[in-house]
PDB file of C-alpha atoms and ligand atoms in Angstrom:
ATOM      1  CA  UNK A   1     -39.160 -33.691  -0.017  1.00 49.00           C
ATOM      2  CA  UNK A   2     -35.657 -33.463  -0.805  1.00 58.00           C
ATOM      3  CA  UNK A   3     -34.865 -30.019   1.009  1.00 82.00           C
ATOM      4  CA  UNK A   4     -36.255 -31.167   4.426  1.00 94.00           C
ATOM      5  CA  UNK A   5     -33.994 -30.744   7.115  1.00 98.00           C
ATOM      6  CA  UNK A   6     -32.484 -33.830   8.165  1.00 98.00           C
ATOM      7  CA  UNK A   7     -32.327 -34.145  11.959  1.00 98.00           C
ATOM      8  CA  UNK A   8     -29.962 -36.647  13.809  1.00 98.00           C
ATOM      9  CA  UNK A   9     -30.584 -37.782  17.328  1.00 98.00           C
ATOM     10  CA  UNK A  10     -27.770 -39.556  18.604  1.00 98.00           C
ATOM     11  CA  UNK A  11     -28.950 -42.705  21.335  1.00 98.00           C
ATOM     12  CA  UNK A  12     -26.622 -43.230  23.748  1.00 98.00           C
ATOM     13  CA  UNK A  13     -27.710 -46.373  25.210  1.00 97.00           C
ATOM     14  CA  UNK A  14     -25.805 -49.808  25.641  1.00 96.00           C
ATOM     15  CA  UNK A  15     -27.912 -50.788  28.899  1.00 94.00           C
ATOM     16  CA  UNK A  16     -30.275 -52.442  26.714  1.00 93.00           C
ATOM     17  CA  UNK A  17     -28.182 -54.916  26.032  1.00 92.00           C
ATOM     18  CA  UNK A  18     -25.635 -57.579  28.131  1.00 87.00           C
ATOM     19  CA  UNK A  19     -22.399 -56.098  26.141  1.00 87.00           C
ATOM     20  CA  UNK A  20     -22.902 -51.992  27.053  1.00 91.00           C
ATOM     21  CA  UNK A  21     -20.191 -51.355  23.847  1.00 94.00           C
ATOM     22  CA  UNK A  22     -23.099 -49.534  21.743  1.00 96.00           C
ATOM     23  CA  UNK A  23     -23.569 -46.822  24.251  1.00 97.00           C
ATOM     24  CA  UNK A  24     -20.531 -45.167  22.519  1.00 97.00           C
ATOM     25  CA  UNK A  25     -21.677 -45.965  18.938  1.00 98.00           C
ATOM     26  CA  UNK A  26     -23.496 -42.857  18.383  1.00 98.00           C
ATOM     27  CA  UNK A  27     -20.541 -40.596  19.453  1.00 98.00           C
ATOM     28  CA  UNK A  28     -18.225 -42.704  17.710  1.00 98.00           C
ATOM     29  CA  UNK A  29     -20.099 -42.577  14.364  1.00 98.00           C
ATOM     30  CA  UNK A  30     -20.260 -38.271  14.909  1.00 98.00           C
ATOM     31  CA  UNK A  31     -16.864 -38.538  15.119  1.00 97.00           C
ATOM     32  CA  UNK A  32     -16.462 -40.463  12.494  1.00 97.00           C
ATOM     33  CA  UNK A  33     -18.162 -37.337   9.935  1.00 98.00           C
ATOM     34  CA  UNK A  34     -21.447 -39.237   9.382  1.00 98.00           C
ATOM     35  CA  UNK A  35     -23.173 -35.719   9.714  1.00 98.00           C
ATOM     36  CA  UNK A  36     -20.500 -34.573   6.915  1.00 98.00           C
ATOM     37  CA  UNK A  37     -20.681 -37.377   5.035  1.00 98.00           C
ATOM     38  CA  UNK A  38     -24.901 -36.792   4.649  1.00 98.00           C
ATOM     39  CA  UNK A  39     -24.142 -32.967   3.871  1.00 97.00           C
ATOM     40  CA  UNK A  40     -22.317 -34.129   1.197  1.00 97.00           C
ATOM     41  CA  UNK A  41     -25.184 -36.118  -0.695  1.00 96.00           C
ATOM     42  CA  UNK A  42     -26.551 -32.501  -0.699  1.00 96.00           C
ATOM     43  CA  UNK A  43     -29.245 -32.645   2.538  1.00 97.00           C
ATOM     44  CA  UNK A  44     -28.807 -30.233   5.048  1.00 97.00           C
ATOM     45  CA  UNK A  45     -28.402 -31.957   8.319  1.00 98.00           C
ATOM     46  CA  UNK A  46     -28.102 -30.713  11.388  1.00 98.00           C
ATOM     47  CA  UNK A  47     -26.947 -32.992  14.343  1.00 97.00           C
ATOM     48  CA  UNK A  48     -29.255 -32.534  17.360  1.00 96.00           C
ATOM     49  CA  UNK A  49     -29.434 -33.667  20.889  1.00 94.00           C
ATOM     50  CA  UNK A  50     -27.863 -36.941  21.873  1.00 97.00           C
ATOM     51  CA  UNK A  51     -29.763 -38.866  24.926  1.00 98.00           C
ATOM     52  CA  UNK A  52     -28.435 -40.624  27.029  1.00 97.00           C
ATOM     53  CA  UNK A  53     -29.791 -43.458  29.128  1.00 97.00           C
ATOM     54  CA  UNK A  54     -29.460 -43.230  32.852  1.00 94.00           C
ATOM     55  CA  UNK A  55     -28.735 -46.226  34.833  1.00 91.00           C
ATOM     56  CA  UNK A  56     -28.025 -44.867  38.282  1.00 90.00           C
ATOM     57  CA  UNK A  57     -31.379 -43.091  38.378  1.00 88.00           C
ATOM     58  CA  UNK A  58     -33.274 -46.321  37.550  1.00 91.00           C
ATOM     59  CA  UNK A  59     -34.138 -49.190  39.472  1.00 93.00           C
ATOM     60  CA  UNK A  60     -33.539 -51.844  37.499  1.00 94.00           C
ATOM     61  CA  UNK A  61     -32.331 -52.339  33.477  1.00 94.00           C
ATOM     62  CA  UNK A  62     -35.991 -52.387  31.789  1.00 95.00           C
ATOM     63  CA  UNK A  63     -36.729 -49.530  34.014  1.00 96.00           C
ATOM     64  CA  UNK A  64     -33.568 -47.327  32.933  1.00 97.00           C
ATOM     65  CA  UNK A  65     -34.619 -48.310  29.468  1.00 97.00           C
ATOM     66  CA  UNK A  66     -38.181 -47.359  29.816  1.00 97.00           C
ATOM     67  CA  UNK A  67     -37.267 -43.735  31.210  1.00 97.00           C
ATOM     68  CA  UNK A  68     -34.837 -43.885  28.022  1.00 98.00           C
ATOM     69  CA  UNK A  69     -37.461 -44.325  25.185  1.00 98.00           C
ATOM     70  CA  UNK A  70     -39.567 -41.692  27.140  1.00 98.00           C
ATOM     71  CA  UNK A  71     -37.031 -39.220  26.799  1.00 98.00           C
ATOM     72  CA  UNK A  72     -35.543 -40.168  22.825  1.00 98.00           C
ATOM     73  CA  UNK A  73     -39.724 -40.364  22.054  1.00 98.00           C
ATOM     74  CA  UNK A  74     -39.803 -36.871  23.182  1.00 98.00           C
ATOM     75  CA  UNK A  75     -36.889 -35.777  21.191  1.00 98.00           C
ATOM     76  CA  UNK A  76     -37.673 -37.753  18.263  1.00 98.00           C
ATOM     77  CA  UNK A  77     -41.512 -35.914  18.524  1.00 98.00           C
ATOM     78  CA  UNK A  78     -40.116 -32.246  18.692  1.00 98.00           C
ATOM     79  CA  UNK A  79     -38.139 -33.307  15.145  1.00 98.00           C
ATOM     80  CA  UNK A  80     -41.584 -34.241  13.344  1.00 98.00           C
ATOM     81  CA  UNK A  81     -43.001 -31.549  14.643  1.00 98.00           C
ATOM     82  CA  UNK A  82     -40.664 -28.728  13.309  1.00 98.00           C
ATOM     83  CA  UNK A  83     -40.984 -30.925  10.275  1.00 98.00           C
ATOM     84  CA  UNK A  84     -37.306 -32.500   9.956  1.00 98.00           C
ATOM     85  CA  UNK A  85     -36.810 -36.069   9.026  1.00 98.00           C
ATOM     86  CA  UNK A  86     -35.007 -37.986  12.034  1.00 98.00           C
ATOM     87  CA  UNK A  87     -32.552 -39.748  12.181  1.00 98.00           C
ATOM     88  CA  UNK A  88     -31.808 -42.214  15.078  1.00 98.00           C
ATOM     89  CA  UNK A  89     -27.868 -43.239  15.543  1.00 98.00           C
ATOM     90  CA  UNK A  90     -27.679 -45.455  18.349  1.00 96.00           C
ATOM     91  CA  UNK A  91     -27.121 -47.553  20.648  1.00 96.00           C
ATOM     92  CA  UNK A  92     -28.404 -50.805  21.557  1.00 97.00           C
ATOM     93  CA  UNK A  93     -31.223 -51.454  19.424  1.00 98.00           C
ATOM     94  CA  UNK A  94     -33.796 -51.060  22.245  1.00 98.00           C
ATOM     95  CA  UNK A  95     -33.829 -47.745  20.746  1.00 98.00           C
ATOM     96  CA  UNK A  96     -36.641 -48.497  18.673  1.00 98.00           C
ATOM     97  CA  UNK A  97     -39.256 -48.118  21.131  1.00 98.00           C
ATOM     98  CA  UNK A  98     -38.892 -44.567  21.695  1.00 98.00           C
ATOM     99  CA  UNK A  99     -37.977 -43.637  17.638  1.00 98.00           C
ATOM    100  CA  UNK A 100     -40.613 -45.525  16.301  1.00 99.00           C
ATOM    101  CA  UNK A 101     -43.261 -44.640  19.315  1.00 98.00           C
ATOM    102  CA  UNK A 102     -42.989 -41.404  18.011  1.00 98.00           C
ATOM    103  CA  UNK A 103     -43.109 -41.171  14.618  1.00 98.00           C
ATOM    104  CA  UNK A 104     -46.395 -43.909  14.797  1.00 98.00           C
ATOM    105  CA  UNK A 105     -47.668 -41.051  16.899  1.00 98.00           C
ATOM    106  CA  UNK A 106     -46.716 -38.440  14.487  1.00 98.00           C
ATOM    107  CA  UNK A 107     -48.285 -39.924  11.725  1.00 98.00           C
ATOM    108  CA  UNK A 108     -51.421 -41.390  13.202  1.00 98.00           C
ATOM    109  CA  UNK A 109     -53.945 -38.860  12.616  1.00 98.00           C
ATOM    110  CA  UNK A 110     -53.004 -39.867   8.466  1.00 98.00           C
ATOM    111  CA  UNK A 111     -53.346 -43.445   9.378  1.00 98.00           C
ATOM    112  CA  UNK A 112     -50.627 -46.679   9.901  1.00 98.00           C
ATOM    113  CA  UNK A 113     -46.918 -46.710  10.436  1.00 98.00           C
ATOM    114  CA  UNK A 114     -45.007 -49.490   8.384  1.00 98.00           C
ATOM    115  CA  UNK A 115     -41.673 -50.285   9.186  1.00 99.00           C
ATOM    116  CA  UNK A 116     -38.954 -52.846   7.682  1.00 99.00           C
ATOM    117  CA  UNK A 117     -37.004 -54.043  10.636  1.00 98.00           C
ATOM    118  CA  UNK A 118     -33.304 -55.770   8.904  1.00 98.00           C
ATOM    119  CA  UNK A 119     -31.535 -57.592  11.826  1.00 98.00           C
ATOM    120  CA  UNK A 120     -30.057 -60.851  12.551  1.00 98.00           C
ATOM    121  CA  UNK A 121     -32.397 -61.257  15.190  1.00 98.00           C
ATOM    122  CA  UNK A 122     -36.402 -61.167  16.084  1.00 98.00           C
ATOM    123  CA  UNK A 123     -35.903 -58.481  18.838  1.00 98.00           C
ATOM    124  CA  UNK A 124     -40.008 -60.076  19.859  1.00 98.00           C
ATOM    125  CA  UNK A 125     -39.463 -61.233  23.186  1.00 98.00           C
ATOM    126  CA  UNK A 126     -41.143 -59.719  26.399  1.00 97.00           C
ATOM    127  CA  UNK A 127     -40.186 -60.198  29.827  1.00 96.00           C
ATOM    128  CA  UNK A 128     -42.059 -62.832  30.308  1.00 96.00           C
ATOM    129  CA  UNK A 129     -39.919 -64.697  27.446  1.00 96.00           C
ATOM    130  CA  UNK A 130     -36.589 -63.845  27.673  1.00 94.00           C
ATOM    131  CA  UNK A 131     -33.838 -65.717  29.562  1.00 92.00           C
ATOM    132  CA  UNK A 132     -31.072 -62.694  29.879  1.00 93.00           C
ATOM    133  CA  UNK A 133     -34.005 -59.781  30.439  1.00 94.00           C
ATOM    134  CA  UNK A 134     -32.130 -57.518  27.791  1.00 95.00           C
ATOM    135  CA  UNK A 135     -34.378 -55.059  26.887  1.00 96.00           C
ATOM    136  CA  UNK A 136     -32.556 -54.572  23.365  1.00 96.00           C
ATOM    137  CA  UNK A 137     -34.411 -57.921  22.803  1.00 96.00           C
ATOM    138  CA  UNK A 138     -37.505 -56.925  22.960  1.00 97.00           C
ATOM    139  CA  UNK A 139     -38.598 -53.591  20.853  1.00 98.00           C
ATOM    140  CA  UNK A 140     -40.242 -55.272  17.850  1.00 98.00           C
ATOM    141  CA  UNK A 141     -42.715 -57.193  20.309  1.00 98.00           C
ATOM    142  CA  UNK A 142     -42.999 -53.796  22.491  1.00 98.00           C
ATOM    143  CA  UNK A 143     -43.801 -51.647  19.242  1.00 98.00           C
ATOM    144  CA  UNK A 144     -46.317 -54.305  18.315  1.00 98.00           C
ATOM    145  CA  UNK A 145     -48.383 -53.872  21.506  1.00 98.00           C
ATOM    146  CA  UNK A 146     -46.275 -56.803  23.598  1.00 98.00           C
ATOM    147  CA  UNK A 147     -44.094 -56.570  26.478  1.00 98.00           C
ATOM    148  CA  UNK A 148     -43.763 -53.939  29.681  1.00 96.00           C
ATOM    149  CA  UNK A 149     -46.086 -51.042  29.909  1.00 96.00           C
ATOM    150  CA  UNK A 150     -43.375 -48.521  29.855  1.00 96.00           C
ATOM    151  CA  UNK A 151     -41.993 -50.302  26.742  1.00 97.00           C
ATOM    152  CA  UNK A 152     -45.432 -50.975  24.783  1.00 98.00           C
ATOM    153  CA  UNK A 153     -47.687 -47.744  26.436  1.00 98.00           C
ATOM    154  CA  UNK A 154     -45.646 -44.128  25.085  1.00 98.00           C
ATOM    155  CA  UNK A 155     -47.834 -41.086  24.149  1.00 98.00           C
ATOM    156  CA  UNK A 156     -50.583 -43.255  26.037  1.00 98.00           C
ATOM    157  CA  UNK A 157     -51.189 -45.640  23.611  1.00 98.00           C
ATOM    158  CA  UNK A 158     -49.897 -49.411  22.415  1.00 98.00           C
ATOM    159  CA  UNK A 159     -49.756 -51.301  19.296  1.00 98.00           C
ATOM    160  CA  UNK A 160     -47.443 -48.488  17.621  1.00 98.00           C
ATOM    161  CA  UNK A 161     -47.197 -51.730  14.782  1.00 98.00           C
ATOM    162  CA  UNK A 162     -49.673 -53.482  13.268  1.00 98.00           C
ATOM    163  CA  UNK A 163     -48.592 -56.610  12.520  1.00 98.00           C
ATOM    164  CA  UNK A 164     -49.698 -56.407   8.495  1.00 98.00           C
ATOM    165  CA  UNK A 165     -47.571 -53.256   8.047  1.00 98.00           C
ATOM    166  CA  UNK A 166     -43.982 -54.899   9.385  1.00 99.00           C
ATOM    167  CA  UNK A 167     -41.275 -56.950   7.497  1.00 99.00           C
ATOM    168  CA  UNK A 168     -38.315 -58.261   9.017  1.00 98.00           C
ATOM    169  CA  UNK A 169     -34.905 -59.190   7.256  1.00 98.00           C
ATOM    170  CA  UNK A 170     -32.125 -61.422   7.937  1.00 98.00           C
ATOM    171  CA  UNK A 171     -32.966 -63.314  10.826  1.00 98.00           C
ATOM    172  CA  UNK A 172     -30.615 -66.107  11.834  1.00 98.00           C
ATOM    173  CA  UNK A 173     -30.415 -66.413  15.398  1.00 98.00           C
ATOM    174  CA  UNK A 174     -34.170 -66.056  17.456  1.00 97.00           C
ATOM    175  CA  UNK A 175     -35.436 -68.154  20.136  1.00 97.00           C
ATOM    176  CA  UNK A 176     -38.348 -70.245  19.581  1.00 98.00           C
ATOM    177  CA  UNK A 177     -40.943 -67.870  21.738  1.00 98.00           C
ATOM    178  CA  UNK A 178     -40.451 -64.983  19.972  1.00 98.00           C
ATOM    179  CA  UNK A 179     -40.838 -66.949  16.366  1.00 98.00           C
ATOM    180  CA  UNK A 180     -43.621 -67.959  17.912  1.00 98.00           C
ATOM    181  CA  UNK A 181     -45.491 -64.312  18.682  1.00 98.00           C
ATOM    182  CA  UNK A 182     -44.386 -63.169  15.724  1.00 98.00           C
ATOM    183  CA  UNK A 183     -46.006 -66.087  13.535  1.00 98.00           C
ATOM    184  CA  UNK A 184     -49.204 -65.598  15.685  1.00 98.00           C
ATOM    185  CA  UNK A 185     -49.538 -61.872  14.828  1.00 98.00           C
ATOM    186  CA  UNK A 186     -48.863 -63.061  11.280  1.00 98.00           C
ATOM    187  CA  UNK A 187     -45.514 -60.674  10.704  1.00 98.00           C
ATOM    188  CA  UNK A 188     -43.734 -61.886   7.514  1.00 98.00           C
ATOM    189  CA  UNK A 189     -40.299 -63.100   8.757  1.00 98.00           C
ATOM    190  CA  UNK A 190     -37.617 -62.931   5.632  1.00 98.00           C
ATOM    191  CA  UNK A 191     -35.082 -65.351   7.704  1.00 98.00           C
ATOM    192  CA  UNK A 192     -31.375 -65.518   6.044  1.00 98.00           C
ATOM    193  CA  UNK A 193     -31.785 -68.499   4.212  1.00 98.00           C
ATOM    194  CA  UNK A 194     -34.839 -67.266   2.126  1.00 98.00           C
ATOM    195  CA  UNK A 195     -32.570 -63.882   1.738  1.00 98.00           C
ATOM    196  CA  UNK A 196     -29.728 -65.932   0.530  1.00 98.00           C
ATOM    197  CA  UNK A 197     -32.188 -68.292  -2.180  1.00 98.00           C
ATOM    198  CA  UNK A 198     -34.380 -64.944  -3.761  1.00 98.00           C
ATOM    199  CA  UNK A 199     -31.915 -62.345  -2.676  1.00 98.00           C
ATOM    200  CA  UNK A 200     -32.104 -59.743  -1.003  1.00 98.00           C
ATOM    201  CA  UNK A 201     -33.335 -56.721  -3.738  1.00 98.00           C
ATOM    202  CA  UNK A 202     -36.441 -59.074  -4.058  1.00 98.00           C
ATOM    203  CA  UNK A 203     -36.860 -59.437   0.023  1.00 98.00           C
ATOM    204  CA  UNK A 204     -36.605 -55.995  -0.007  1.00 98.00           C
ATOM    205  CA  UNK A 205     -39.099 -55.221  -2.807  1.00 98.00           C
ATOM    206  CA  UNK A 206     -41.415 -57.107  -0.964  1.00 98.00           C
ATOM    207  CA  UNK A 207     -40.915 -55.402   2.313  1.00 98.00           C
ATOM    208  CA  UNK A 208     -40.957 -51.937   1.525  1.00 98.00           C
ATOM    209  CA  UNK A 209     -44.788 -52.898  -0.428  1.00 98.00           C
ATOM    210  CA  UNK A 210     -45.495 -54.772   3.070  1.00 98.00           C
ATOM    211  CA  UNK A 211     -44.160 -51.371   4.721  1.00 98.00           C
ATOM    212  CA  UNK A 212     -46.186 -49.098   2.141  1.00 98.00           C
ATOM    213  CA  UNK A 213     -49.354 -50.860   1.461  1.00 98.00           C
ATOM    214  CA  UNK A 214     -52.652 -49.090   3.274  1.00 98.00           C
ATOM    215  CA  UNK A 215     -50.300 -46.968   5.914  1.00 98.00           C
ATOM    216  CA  UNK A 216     -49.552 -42.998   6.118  1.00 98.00           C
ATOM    217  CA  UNK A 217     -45.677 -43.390   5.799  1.00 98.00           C
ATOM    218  CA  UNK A 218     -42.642 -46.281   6.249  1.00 98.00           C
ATOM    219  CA  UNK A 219     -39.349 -46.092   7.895  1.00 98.00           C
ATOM    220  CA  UNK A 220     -36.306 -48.349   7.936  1.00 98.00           C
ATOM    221  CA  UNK A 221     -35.209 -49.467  11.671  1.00 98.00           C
ATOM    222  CA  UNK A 222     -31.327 -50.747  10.611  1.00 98.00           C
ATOM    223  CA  UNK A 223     -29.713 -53.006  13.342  1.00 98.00           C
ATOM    224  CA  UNK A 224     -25.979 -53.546  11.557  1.00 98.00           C
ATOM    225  CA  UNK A 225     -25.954 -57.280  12.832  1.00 97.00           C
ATOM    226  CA  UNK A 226     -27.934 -57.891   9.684  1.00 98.00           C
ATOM    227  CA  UNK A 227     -25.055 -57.355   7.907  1.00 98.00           C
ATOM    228  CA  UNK A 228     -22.429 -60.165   7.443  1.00 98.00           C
ATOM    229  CA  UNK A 229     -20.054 -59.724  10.175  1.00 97.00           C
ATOM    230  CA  UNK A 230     -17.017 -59.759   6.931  1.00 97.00           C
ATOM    231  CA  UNK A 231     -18.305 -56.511   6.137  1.00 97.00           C
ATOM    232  CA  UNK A 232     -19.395 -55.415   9.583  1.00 97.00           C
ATOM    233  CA  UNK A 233     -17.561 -56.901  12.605  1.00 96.00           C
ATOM    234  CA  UNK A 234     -18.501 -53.811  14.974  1.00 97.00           C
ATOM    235  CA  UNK A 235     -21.453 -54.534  15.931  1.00 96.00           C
ATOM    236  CA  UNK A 236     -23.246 -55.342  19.703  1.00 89.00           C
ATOM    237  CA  UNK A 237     -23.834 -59.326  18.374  1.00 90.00           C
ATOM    238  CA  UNK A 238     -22.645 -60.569  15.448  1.00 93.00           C
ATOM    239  CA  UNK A 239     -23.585 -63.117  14.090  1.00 96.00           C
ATOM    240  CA  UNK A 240     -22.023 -65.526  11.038  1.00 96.00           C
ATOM    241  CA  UNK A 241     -23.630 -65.309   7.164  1.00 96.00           C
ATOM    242  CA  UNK A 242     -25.807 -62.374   6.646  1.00 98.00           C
ATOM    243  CA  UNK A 243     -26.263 -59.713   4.309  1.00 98.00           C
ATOM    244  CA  UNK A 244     -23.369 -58.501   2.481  1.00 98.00           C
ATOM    245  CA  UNK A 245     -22.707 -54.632   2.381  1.00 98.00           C
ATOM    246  CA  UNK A 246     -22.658 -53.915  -1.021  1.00 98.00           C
ATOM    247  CA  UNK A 247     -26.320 -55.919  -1.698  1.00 98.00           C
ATOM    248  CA  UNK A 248     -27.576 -53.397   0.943  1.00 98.00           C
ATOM    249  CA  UNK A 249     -25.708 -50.626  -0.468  1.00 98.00           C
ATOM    250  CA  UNK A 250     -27.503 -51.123  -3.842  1.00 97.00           C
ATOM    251  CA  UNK A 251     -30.970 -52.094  -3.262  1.00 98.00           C
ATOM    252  CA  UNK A 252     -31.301 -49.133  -0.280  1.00 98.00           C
ATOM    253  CA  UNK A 253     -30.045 -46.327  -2.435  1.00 96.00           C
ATOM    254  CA  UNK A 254     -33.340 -44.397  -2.956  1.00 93.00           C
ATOM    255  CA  UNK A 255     -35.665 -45.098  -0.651  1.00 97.00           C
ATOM    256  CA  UNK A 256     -35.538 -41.493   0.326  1.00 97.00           C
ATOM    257  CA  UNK A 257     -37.454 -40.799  -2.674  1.00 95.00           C
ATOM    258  CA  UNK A 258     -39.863 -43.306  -2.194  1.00 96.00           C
ATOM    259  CA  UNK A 259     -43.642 -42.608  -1.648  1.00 96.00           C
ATOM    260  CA  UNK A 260     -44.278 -42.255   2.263  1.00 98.00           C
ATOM    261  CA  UNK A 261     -40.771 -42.755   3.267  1.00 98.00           C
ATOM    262  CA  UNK A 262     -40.525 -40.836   6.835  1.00 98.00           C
ATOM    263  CA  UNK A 263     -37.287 -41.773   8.928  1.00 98.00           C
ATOM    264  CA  UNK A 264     -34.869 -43.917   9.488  1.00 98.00           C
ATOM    265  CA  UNK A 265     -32.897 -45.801  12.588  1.00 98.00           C
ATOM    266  CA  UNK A 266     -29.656 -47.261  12.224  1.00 98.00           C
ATOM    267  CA  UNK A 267     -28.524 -49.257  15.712  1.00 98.00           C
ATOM    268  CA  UNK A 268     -26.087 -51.672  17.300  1.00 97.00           C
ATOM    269  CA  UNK A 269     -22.531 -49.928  16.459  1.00 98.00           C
ATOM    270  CA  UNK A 270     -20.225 -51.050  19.024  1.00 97.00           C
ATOM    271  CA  UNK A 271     -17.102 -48.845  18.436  1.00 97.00           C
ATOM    272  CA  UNK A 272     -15.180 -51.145  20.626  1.00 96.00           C
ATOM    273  CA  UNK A 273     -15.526 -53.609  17.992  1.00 95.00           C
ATOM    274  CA  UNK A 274     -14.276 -51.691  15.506  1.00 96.00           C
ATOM    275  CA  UNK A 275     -11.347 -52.121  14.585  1.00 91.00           C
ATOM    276  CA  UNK A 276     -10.062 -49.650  11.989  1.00 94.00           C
ATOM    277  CA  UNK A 277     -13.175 -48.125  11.758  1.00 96.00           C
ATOM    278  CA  UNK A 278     -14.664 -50.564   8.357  1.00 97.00           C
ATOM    279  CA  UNK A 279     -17.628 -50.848  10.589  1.00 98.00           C
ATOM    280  CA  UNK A 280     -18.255 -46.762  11.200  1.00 98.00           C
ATOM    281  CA  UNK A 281     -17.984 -46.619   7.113  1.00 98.00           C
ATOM    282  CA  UNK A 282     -20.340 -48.916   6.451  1.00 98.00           C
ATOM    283  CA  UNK A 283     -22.624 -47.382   8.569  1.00 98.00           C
ATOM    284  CA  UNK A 284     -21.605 -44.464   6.989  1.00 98.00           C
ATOM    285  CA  UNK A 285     -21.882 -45.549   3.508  1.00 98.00           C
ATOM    286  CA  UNK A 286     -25.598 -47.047   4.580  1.00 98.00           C
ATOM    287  CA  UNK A 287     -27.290 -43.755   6.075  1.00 98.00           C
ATOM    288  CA  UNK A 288     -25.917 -42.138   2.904  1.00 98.00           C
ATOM    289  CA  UNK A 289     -27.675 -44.599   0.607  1.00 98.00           C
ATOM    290  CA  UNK A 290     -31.173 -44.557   2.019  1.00 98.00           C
ATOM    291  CA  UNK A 291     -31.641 -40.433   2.938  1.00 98.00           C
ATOM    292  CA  UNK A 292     -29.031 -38.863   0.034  1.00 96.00           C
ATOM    293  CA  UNK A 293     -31.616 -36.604  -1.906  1.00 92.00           C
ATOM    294  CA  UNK A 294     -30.855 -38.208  -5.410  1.00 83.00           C
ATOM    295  CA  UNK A 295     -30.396 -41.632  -5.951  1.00 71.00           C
ATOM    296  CA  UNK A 296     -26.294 -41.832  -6.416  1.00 61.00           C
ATOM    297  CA  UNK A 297     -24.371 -45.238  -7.852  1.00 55.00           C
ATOM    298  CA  UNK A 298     -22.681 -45.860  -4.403  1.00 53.00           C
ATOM    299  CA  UNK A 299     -18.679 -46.421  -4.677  1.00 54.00           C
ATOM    300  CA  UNK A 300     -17.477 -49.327  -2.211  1.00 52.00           C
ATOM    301  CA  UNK A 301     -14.399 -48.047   0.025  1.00 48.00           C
ATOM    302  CA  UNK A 302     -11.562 -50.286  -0.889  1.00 41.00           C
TER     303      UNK A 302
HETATM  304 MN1   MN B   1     -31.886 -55.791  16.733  1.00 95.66          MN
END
């Protein structure tokens, strides 16, 4: 539906995470003209609210971070419902929990959410598993029914994920307990060096039919540490050989037309990291690729 409004919410939240930099990567990337740069592939975009995660009011991080996705669920819910595509800019990546709560809610009464999750890491512990308690390592295992109540249990109801409708892409740094849940649940795990033997436009083929087989829509949760940090150094953790910009540039450029596609998430810009701003235009470049209305030969900033 190529004239659907698309809808940015902006997440301002770094307290997922143990470097707070991304809590300024949604305001960074406004400023940047991501909104104008989307216009431009002809949608009409409107940028929305931007919430913000509270830490004074909370009690402790995975509290101020549950209150968080409560409040970007909500927002990301009133979106669907005046039936605009959202899109999340965060932010830490624990993000996820409240955009993809919602739109598994939104879609339910059709059937299954699928979701292709491209990130260096797993993002599948809980707080039972994970040494540094950052909550931005944990939404994949919260959306699949695993972790803290106020993480797994939004709109009143947990396993947002099944495990046969998720793909991840471009893991290269995990800890052995969440490789562990995640091979129990049976989620296929594309780590880097299968992406760097069959390439990535064949990992991602066989994602998005993961993603689209037997649910009611897909989306595209983006953390930019996937990318190799040569193209994207901005980022909350980078982390050495992953995907290179211009692959992703050219195998996500259409998946706005594709069958059941419903929203996307792109997380972990850390404008502090930035220098010169390469990071903010790849980001950029990416949102533009995956939601422009036509399917446009993307040209590589110098
Ligand atoms: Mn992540």
């Amino acid at each position: 539906m190529n004239d659907q409004v698309l809808h940015i919410i902006g997440a301002a939240v770094g307290e997922g995470a143990s470097d707070g930099g991304c809590k300024w990567g949604a305001a960074a990337l406004k400023d940047h003209g991501m909104a104008r740069a989307l216009a431009a592939t002809g949608r009409t975009v409107t940028w929305g609210d931007t919430i913000s995660a509270q830490p004074m009011l909370a009690t402790s991080r995975l509290h101020a971070i549950e209150v968080f996705s409560d409040h970007l669920s909500v927002a990301v819910q009133q979106v669907l419902r005046h039936g605009q595509q959202p899109l999340v800019v965060g932010g830490d990546h624990s993000c996820a929990v409240g955009t993809w709560s919602a739109v598994a809610d939104h879609v339910r009464p059709q059937g299954a959410l699928g979701l292709i999750w491209i990130d260096a890491h797993l993002d599948a512990h809980t707080p039972d598993t994970s040494d540094t308690q950052a909550p931005h390592g944990m939404p994949l295992a919260a959306l699949l029914g695993h972790g803290a109540p106020g993480m797994t249990g939004l709109f009143g109801w947990s396993g947002k994920l099944r495990p046969e409708h998720v793909a991840l892409i471009g893991a290269r740094s995990y800890e052995p307990a969440e490789q562990a849940l995640l091979a129990r649940l049976g989620v296929r795990v594309m780590y880097m060096p299968e992406v760097l033997e069959r390439g990535f436009a064949a990992c991602f083929a066989e994602a998005q039919a993961i993603a689209q087989s037997g649910t009611a829509g897909w989306g595209i949760s983006l953390d930019l540490d996937g990318l190799d940090p040569r193209d994207a150094p901005g980022t909350g953790t980078p982390v050495e050989q992953g995907i290179r910009l211009a692959d992703a540039l050219a195998v996500l450029a259409g998946c706005q037309q594709q069958a059941g596609f419903v929203a996307m998430e792109l997380t972990e810009y850390n404008p502090l990291r930035d220098f010169g701003g390469r990071t903010a235009q790849a980001a950029t470049d990416l949102v533009c690729a995956v939601l422009a209305p036509e399917r446009a030969t993307m040209e590589l900033a110098a």
